[in-house]
PDB file of C-alpha atoms in Angstrom:
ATOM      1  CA  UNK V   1       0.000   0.000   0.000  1.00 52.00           C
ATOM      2  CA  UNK V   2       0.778   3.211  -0.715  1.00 59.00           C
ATOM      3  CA  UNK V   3       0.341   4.951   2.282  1.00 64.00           C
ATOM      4  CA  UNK V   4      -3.000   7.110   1.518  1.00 63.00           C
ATOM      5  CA  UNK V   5      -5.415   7.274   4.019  1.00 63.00           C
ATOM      6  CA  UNK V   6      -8.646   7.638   3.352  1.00 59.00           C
ATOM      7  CA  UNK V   7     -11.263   9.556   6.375  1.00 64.00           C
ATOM      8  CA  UNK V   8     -14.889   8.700   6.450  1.00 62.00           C
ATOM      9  CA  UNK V   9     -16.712  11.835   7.332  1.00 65.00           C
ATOM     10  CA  UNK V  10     -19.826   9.751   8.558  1.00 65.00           C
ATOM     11  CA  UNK V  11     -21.880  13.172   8.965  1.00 69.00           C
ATOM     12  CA  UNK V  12     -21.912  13.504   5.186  1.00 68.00           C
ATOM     13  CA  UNK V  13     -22.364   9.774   4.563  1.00 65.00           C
ATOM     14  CA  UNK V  14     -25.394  10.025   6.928  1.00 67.00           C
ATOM     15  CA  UNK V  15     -26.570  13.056   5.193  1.00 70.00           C
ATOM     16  CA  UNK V  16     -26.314  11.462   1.190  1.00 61.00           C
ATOM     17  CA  UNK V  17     -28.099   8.460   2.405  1.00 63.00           C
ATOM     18  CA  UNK V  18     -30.734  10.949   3.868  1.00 63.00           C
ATOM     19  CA  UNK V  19     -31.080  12.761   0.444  1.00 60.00           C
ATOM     20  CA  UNK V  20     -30.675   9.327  -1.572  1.00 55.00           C
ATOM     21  CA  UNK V  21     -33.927   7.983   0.627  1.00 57.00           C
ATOM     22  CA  UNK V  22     -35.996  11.131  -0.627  1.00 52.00           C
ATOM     23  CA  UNK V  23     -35.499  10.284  -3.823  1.00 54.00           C
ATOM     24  CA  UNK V  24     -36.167   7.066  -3.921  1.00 58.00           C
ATOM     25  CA  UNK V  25     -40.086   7.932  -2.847  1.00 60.00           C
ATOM     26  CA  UNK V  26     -43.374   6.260  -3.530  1.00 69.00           C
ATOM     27  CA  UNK V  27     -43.903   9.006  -5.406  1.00 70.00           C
ATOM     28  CA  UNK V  28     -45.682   8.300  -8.850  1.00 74.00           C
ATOM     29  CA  UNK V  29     -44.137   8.629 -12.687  1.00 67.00           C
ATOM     30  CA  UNK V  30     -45.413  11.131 -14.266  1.00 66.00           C
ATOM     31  CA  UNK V  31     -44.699  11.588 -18.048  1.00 62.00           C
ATOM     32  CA  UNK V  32     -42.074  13.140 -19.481  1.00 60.00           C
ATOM     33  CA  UNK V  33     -42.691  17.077 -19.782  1.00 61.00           C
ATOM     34  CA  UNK V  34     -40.551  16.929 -23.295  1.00 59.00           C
ATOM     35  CA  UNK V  35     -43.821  15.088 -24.878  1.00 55.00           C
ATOM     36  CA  UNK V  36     -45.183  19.215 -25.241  1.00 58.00           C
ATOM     37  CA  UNK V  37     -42.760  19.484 -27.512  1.00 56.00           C
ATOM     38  CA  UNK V  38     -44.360  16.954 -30.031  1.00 56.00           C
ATOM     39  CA  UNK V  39     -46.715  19.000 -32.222  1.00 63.00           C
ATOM     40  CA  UNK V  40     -49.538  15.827 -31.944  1.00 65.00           C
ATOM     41  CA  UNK V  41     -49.671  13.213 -29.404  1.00 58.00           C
ATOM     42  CA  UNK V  42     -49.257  10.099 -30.878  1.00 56.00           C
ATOM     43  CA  UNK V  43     -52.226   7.887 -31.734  1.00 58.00           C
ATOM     44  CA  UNK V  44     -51.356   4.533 -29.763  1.00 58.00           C
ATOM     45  CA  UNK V  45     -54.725   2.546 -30.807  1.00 63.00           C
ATOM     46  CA  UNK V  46     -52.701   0.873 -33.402  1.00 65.00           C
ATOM     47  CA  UNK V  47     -49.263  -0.819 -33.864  1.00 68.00           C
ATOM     48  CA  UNK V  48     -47.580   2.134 -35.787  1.00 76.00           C
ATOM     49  CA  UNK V  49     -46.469  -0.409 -38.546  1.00 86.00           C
ATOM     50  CA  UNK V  50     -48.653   1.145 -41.297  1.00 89.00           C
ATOM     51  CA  UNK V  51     -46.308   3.861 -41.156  1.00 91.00           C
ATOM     52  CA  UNK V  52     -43.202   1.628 -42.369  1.00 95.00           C
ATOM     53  CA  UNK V  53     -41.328   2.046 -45.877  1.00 96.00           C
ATOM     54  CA  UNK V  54     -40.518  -0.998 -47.497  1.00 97.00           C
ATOM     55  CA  UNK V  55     -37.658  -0.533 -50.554  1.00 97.00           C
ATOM     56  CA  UNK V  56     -35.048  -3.095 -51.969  1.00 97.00           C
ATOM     57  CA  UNK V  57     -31.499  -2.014 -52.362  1.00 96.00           C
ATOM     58  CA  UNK V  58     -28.681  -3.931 -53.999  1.00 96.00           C
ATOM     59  CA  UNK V  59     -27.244  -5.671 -50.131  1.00 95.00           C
ATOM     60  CA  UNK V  60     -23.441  -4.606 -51.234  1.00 96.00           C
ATOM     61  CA  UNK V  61     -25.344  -1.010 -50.139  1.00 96.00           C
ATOM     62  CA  UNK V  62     -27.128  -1.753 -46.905  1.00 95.00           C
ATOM     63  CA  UNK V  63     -24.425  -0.048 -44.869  1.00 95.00           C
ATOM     64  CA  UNK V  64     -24.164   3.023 -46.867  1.00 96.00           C
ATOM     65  CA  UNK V  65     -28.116   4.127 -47.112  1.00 96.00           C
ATOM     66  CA  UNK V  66     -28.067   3.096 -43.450  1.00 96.00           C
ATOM     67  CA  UNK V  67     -25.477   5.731 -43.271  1.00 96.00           C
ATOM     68  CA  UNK V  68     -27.541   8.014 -44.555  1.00 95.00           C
ATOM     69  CA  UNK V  69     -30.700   7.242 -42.505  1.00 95.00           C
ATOM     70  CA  UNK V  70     -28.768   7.781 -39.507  1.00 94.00           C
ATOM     71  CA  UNK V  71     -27.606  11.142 -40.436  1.00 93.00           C
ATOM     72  CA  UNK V  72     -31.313  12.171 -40.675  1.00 91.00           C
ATOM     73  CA  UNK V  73     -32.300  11.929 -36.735  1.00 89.00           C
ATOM     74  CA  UNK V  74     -35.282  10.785 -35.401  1.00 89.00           C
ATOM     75  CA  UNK V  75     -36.555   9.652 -38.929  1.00 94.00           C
ATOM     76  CA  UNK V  76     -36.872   6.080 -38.416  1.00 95.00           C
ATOM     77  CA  UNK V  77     -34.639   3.052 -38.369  1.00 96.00           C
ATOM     78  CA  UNK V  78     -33.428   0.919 -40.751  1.00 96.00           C
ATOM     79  CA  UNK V  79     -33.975  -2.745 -40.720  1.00 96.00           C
ATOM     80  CA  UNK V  80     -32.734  -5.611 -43.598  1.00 95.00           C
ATOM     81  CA  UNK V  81     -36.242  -7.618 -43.971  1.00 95.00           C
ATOM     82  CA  UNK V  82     -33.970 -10.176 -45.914  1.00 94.00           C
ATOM     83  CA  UNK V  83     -30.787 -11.314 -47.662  1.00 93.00           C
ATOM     84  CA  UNK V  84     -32.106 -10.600 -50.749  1.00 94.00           C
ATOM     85  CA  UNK V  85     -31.873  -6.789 -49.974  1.00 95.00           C
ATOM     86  CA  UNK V  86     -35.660  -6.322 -48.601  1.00 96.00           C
ATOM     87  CA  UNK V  87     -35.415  -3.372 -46.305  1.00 97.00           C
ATOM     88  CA  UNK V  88     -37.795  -1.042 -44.132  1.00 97.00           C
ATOM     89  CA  UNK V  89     -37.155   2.134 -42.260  1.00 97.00           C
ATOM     90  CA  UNK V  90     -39.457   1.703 -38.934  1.00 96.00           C
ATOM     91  CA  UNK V  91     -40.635   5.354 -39.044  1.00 94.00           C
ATOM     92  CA  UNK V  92     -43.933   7.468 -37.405  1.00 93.00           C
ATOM     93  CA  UNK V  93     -46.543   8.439 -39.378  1.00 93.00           C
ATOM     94  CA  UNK V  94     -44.890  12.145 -38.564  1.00 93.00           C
ATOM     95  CA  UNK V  95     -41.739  10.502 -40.116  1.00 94.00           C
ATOM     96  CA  UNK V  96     -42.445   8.716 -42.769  1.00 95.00           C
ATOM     97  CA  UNK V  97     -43.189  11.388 -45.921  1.00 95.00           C
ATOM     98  CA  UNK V  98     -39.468  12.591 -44.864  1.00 95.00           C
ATOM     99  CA  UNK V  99     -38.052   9.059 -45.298  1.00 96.00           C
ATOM    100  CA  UNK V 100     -39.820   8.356 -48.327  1.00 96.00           C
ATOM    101  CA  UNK V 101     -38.034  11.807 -49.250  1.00 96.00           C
ATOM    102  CA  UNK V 102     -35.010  10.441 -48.483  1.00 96.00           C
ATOM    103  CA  UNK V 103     -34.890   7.026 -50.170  1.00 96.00           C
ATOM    104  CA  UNK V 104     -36.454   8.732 -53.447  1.00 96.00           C
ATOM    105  CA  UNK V 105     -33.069  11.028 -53.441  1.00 96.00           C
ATOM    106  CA  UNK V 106     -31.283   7.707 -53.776  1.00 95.00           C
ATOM    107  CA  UNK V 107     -32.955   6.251 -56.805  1.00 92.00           C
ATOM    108  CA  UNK V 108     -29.722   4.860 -57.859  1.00 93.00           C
ATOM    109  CA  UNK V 109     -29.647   2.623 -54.523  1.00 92.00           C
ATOM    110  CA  UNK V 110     -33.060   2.645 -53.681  1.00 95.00           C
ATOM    111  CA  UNK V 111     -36.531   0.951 -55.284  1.00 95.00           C
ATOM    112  CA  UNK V 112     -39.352   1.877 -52.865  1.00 95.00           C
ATOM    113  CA  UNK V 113     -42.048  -0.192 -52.468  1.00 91.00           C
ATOM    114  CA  UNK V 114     -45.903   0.288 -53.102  1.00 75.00           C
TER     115      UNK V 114
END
């Protein structure tokens, strides 16, 4: 050992465990206030699904519109349906015209669906 010697000041222990106690309440959840900022509420009755773009790309490409799916935040996801280069972005309803947007700027990549 080195030497360094480490002092307990039990006052302040006593006094975090205090303020850790009071904020581990019974107190209820209550929803996040950042949901304001959302111009609608979301409609939960359904599964959201009916909101998802199906395209094909060439799989030697899945990484790189990915990419570019990314760099667009909060517009959806991408998934790989299959190995055959079946994709889907999992977007919102709010989302999805953008990503359709998005995939028809990459027509060289990209063969939307429907």
């Amino acid at each position: 050992m080195s030497g360094i010697r480490l002092e307990t000041n039990h006052s302040e222990i006593s006094e975090l465990s205090n303020r850790n106690q009071a904020v581990l309440s019974d107190d209820p959840l209550v929803p996040s206030r950042s949901i304001g900022a959302f111009e609608e509420a979301p409609d939960e009755s359904d599964s959201g699904e009916e909101a998802y773009v199906y395209f094909h790309i060439d799989p030697k490409h899945t990484n790189f519109v990915n990419r570019i799916i990314e760099g667009y935040e909060y517009v959806g996801v991408m998934t790989s349906v299959d190995n055959e280069g079946l994709c889907m972005v999992r977007c919102t309803p709010s989302t999805r015209s953008l990503a359709i947007d998005i995939l028809q700027s990459l027509p060289e990549y990209v063969t939307i669906e429907g």
